[in-house]
């Protein structure tokens, strides 16, 4: 029986390694839930397909012993006229132990690319670098935010010229902390201590780190093609800026979608299937609404 620890150890937000993996999984989950696949063979898991695409940049779709498979592999062989390798080598023991599949793209298999740039070996798995970079920045930022959050407990720092003055000041401050409504100190003591209020500085730094977190998260969603104005509130943006921002998001989204659609066309033609891929319904509705909003804002501006 698996024993579940009901009260796990306190999570340390300053552990950037744990933070990184937590953010990496969260960001990857966002990515693999952008597209919806239909009429895919039952043994092919589309979440696995999308995970491979975003992490590795490409995945092979092929048939072996009357069963369809997807698997990541390595491009090999001579270069074709468009500078992509003519072979794709797959070694997957789950399909058949000890067997290597030396696939010929567009002849006995189709290679699905996450983006057009992923066709080229030197630019492979480009989106995975975006996920890792964003997770790294967010994890470091969380650690900094947690340190500042702890430091907000220190509202005031009192410095003294010597240990005797420090002890006297400590006693007077303890009286006030314990609820005494007043405390009388000598002018000599007052002149030998300095009080530094840290509350405002900490609050501003925390606000800056929260802004950075929102900005980096919004930039990641932007790269996925999901519109987010967390880093630049709509109320502060003029119509042209909003329009450019929204269309750039749509452009990023359709780079990913078009790459999948091109592969699906080849798969259906080669294997006589009826697979389709599109943006998930909730994102498609949002996309259509944004286009209509932009068109309405443009017409309003022209009328004014």
Coordinates of C-alpha atoms in Angstrom, one line a residue:
X1 CA 0.0 0.0 0.0
X2 CA 1.2 3.5 -0.9
X3 CA 1.5 5.7 2.2
X4 CA 0.4 9.3 1.5
X5 CA 1.9 12.0 3.7
X6 CA -1.0 14.1 4.8
X7 CA 1.2 16.8 6.1
X8 CA 4.1 17.2 3.6
X9 CA 7.2 19.2 4.3
X10 CA 6.8 22.9 4.0
X11 CA 7.5 24.0 0.4
X12 CA 10.5 26.3 0.2
X13 CA 9.8 29.0 -2.4
X14 CA 13.5 29.8 -2.5
X15 CA 14.3 26.4 -4.0
X16 CA 14.7 27.5 -7.6
X17 CA 15.1 23.9 -8.9
X18 CA 11.7 22.8 -7.6
X19 CA 10.2 26.1 -8.8
X20 CA 11.6 25.6 -12.3
X21 CA 10.1 22.1 -12.7
X22 CA 6.7 23.3 -11.3
X23 CA 6.6 26.2 -13.7
X24 CA 7.9 24.0 -16.6
X25 CA 5.0 21.5 -16.1
X26 CA 2.5 24.4 -15.8
X27 CA 3.7 26.1 -19.0
X28 CA 3.9 22.8 -20.9
X29 CA 0.3 22.0 -19.9
X30 CA -0.8 25.3 -21.3
X31 CA 0.9 24.5 -24.6
X32 CA -0.4 21.0 -25.1
X33 CA -4.0 22.1 -24.5
X34 CA -4.1 24.6 -27.4
X35 CA -5.1 22.3 -30.2
X36 CA -7.8 19.7 -30.7
X37 CA -7.2 16.6 -32.7
X38 CA -10.1 14.5 -34.2
X39 CA -10.4 11.1 -35.8
X40 CA -7.0 10.0 -34.6
X41 CA -6.3 6.2 -34.4
X42 CA -7.4 5.0 -31.0
X43 CA -3.9 3.9 -29.9
X44 CA -2.4 7.4 -30.4
X45 CA -2.6 9.8 -27.5
X46 CA -2.9 13.3 -28.7
X47 CA -1.5 14.8 -25.4
X48 CA 1.6 12.7 -25.9
X49 CA 1.8 13.9 -29.5
X50 CA 1.6 17.6 -28.5
X51 CA 4.1 17.0 -25.6
X52 CA 6.6 15.6 -28.1
X53 CA 6.0 18.4 -30.5
X54 CA 6.6 21.2 -28.0
X55 CA 9.5 19.5 -26.2
X56 CA 11.3 18.0 -29.2
X57 CA 10.0 20.0 -32.2
X58 CA 9.0 17.0 -34.4
X59 CA 7.4 13.6 -34.3
X60 CA 7.0 10.8 -36.9
X61 CA 3.6 9.4 -37.8
X62 CA 4.0 5.9 -39.4
X63 CA 2.4 2.5 -39.7
X64 CA 3.9 -0.9 -38.6
X65 CA 2.2 -4.3 -38.6
X66 CA -1.2 -2.6 -39.4
X67 CA -0.9 -0.3 -36.4
X68 CA -0.3 3.4 -36.4
X69 CA 2.4 4.9 -34.2
X70 CA 3.9 8.3 -33.3
X71 CA 7.5 8.5 -32.1
X72 CA 10.3 11.1 -31.9
X73 CA 13.5 10.2 -33.6
X74 CA 16.5 11.7 -35.3
X75 CA 16.9 13.1 -38.8
X76 CA 19.5 11.3 -40.8
X77 CA 20.7 10.7 -44.3
X78 CA 21.6 13.0 -47.1
X79 CA 20.1 16.5 -47.3
X80 CA 17.2 17.1 -49.7
X81 CA 17.0 20.1 -52.0
X82 CA 15.4 22.2 -49.3
X83 CA 18.1 21.4 -46.7
X84 CA 16.1 18.8 -44.7
X85 CA 17.4 15.2 -44.2
X86 CA 15.9 12.6 -46.3
X87 CA 15.6 10.0 -43.5
X88 CA 14.1 9.9 -40.1
X89 CA 15.5 7.3 -37.7
X90 CA 13.2 5.9 -34.9
X91 CA 14.3 3.5 -32.2
X92 CA 11.5 2.8 -29.8
X93 CA 11.5 -0.4 -27.8
X94 CA 7.8 0.0 -27.0
X95 CA 7.0 -0.6 -30.6
X96 CA 9.5 -3.5 -31.1
X97 CA 12.6 -4.1 -29.0
X98 CA 15.8 -4.0 -30.9
X99 CA 14.3 -2.7 -34.1
X100 CA 15.2 0.5 -35.7
X101 CA 12.9 2.2 -38.2
X102 CA 14.7 4.0 -40.9
X103 CA 11.7 6.0 -42.2
X104 CA 11.4 7.9 -45.5
X105 CA 9.3 11.1 -44.8
X106 CA 6.3 11.5 -47.2
X107 CA 6.8 7.9 -48.5
X108 CA 6.2 5.6 -45.6
X109 CA 5.7 8.2 -42.9
X110 CA 4.9 11.9 -42.2
X111 CA 7.0 14.1 -39.9
X112 CA 4.8 16.5 -38.0
X113 CA 6.7 19.7 -37.0
X114 CA 5.8 22.1 -34.2
X115 CA 6.8 25.1 -36.3
X116 CA 8.2 25.4 -39.8
X117 CA 11.6 26.3 -38.3
X118 CA 11.7 22.9 -36.5
X119 CA 12.4 21.2 -39.9
X120 CA 16.0 22.3 -39.7
X121 CA 18.3 20.5 -37.3
X122 CA 20.0 23.6 -36.0
X123 CA 16.7 25.2 -35.0
X124 CA 15.1 22.1 -33.6
X125 CA 12.8 22.2 -30.5
X126 CA 12.8 26.0 -30.6
X127 CA 9.6 26.3 -28.5
X128 CA 11.1 24.1 -25.7
X129 CA 13.7 26.8 -25.2
X130 CA 10.9 29.4 -24.7
X131 CA 9.3 27.2 -22.1
X132 CA 12.6 26.6 -20.3
X133 CA 13.5 30.3 -20.4
X134 CA 10.2 31.4 -19.1
X135 CA 10.2 28.8 -16.3
X136 CA 13.7 29.9 -15.3
X137 CA 12.7 33.6 -15.1
X138 CA 9.5 32.8 -13.2
X139 CA 11.2 30.5 -10.7
X140 CA 14.0 33.0 -10.0
X141 CA 11.3 35.7 -9.6
X142 CA 9.3 33.6 -7.2
X143 CA 12.4 33.1 -5.0
X144 CA 13.1 36.9 -5.0
X145 CA 9.4 37.6 -4.2
X146 CA 9.4 35.1 -1.4
X147 CA 12.6 36.7 0.1
X148 CA 11.0 40.2 -0.1
X149 CA 7.7 38.8 1.4
X150 CA 9.6 37.6 4.4
X151 CA 11.5 40.9 4.7
X152 CA 8.3 42.8 4.9
X153 CA 8.1 41.5 8.5
X154 CA 10.9 43.9 9.1
X155 CA 9.2 47.2 8.9
X156 CA 11.9 49.2 10.7
X157 CA 15.6 48.9 11.2
X158 CA 17.2 50.7 14.2
X159 CA 20.9 51.3 14.2
X160 CA 22.9 52.3 17.4
X161 CA 26.4 53.6 17.9
X162 CA 27.3 51.0 20.6
X163 CA 26.0 47.9 22.4
X164 CA 24.8 49.8 25.4
X165 CA 22.7 52.2 23.3
X166 CA 21.4 49.2 21.3
X167 CA 20.3 47.4 24.5
X168 CA 18.5 50.5 25.8
X169 CA 16.8 51.0 22.4
X170 CA 15.8 47.4 22.4
X171 CA 14.1 47.7 25.8
X172 CA 12.2 50.8 24.7
X173 CA 11.0 49.2 21.5
X174 CA 9.9 46.1 23.4
X175 CA 7.8 48.3 25.7
X176 CA 6.0 49.7 22.6
X177 CA 5.7 46.2 21.0
X178 CA 4.2 44.9 24.2
X179 CA 1.5 47.5 24.1
X180 CA 2.8 50.3 26.4
X181 CA 1.1 53.5 25.1
X182 CA 4.3 55.6 25.5
X183 CA 8.0 55.4 26.3
X184 CA 10.2 58.2 27.6
X185 CA 13.8 58.2 26.3
X186 CA 16.7 60.5 27.1
X187 CA 17.9 63.0 24.5
X188 CA 21.3 61.3 24.6
X189 CA 19.7 58.0 23.6
X190 CA 17.6 59.6 20.9
X191 CA 20.7 61.3 19.3
X192 CA 22.6 58.0 19.2
X193 CA 20.1 55.9 17.3
X194 CA 18.9 56.0 13.7
X195 CA 15.5 54.7 12.5
X196 CA 15.2 53.4 8.9
X197 CA 11.7 52.7 7.7
X198 CA 11.7 49.8 5.2
X199 CA 8.0 49.3 4.6
X200 CA 7.6 51.5 1.5
X201 CA 10.8 50.1 -0.2
X202 CA 9.7 46.5 0.3
X203 CA 6.2 47.2 -1.0
X204 CA 7.5 48.9 -4.2
X205 CA 10.0 46.0 -4.8
X206 CA 7.2 43.4 -4.4
X207 CA 5.0 45.3 -6.8
X208 CA 7.8 45.4 -9.4
X209 CA 8.3 41.6 -9.1
X210 CA 4.6 40.9 -9.5
X211 CA 4.7 43.1 -12.6
X212 CA 7.7 41.1 -13.9
X213 CA 5.8 37.8 -13.2
X214 CA 2.7 39.0 -15.1
X215 CA 4.9 40.3 -18.0
X216 CA 6.8 37.1 -18.5
X217 CA 3.7 35.0 -18.2
X218 CA 1.9 37.2 -20.8
X219 CA 4.9 37.0 -23.1
X220 CA 4.8 33.2 -23.0
X221 CA 1.0 33.1 -23.7
X222 CA 1.7 35.6 -26.5
X223 CA 4.2 33.1 -28.1
X224 CA 1.5 30.4 -27.9
X225 CA -0.9 32.8 -29.6
X226 CA -3.1 33.3 -26.6
X227 CA -3.9 37.0 -26.1
X228 CA -3.1 38.5 -22.7
X229 CA -2.7 42.1 -21.8
X230 CA -1.5 41.6 -18.2
X231 CA 1.7 43.3 -19.0
X232 CA 0.1 46.3 -20.7
X233 CA -3.5 46.9 -19.5
X234 CA -6.0 47.6 -22.3
X235 CA -7.0 50.8 -20.7
X236 CA -3.5 52.2 -21.3
X237 CA -3.3 51.0 -24.9
X238 CA -4.5 52.9 -27.9
X239 CA -6.6 51.1 -30.6
X240 CA -3.6 50.6 -33.0
X241 CA -1.5 49.0 -30.3
X242 CA -4.3 46.6 -29.3
X243 CA -4.9 45.7 -32.9
X244 CA -1.2 45.0 -33.5
X245 CA -0.9 43.0 -30.3
X246 CA -4.0 40.9 -31.1
X247 CA -3.0 40.2 -34.7
X248 CA 0.6 39.2 -33.6
X249 CA -1.0 36.7 -31.2
X250 CA -3.1 35.3 -34.0
X251 CA -0.1 35.1 -36.2
X252 CA 1.8 33.1 -33.6
X253 CA -1.2 30.8 -33.1
X254 CA -1.5 30.1 -36.8
X255 CA 2.2 29.4 -37.3
X256 CA 1.7 26.4 -34.9
X257 CA -1.7 25.5 -36.4
X258 CA -0.7 25.7 -40.0
X259 CA 2.3 23.4 -39.4
X260 CA 0.0 20.8 -38.0
X261 CA -2.6 21.1 -40.7
X262 CA 0.1 20.6 -43.4
X263 CA 1.2 17.4 -41.8
X264 CA -2.4 16.2 -41.4
X265 CA -3.1 16.7 -45.1
X266 CA -0.1 14.5 -45.9
X267 CA -1.1 11.8 -43.3
X268 CA -4.7 11.6 -44.7
X269 CA -3.5 11.4 -48.2
X270 CA -0.7 8.8 -47.5
X271 CA -2.7 6.6 -45.1
X272 CA -6.3 7.2 -46.3
X273 CA -7.3 8.7 -42.9
X274 CA -9.6 11.5 -41.9
X275 CA -7.7 13.2 -39.1
X276 CA -8.3 16.9 -38.4
X277 CA -6.7 19.4 -36.1
X278 CA -7.9 22.9 -35.1
X279 CA -7.7 25.4 -32.2
X280 CA -9.7 24.2 -29.2
X281 CA -13.2 25.6 -29.1
X282 CA -12.8 28.0 -26.1
X283 CA -9.7 29.5 -27.7
X284 CA -11.3 29.7 -31.1
X285 CA -14.3 31.6 -29.7
X286 CA -11.9 34.0 -28.0
X287 CA -10.0 34.5 -31.3
X288 CA -13.1 35.3 -33.3
X289 CA -14.3 37.7 -30.6
X290 CA -11.0 39.5 -30.6
X291 CA -11.1 39.9 -34.4
X292 CA -14.7 41.3 -34.2
X293 CA -13.7 43.7 -31.4
X294 CA -10.8 45.0 -33.5
X295 CA -13.0 45.5 -36.5
X296 CA -15.6 47.3 -34.4
X297 CA -12.9 49.5 -32.8
X298 CA -11.5 50.3 -36.3
X299 CA -14.9 51.3 -37.6
X300 CA -15.6 53.5 -34.6
X301 CA -12.3 55.3 -35.0
X302 CA -13.1 56.0 -38.7
X303 CA -16.5 57.3 -37.9
X304 CA -15.1 59.6 -35.3

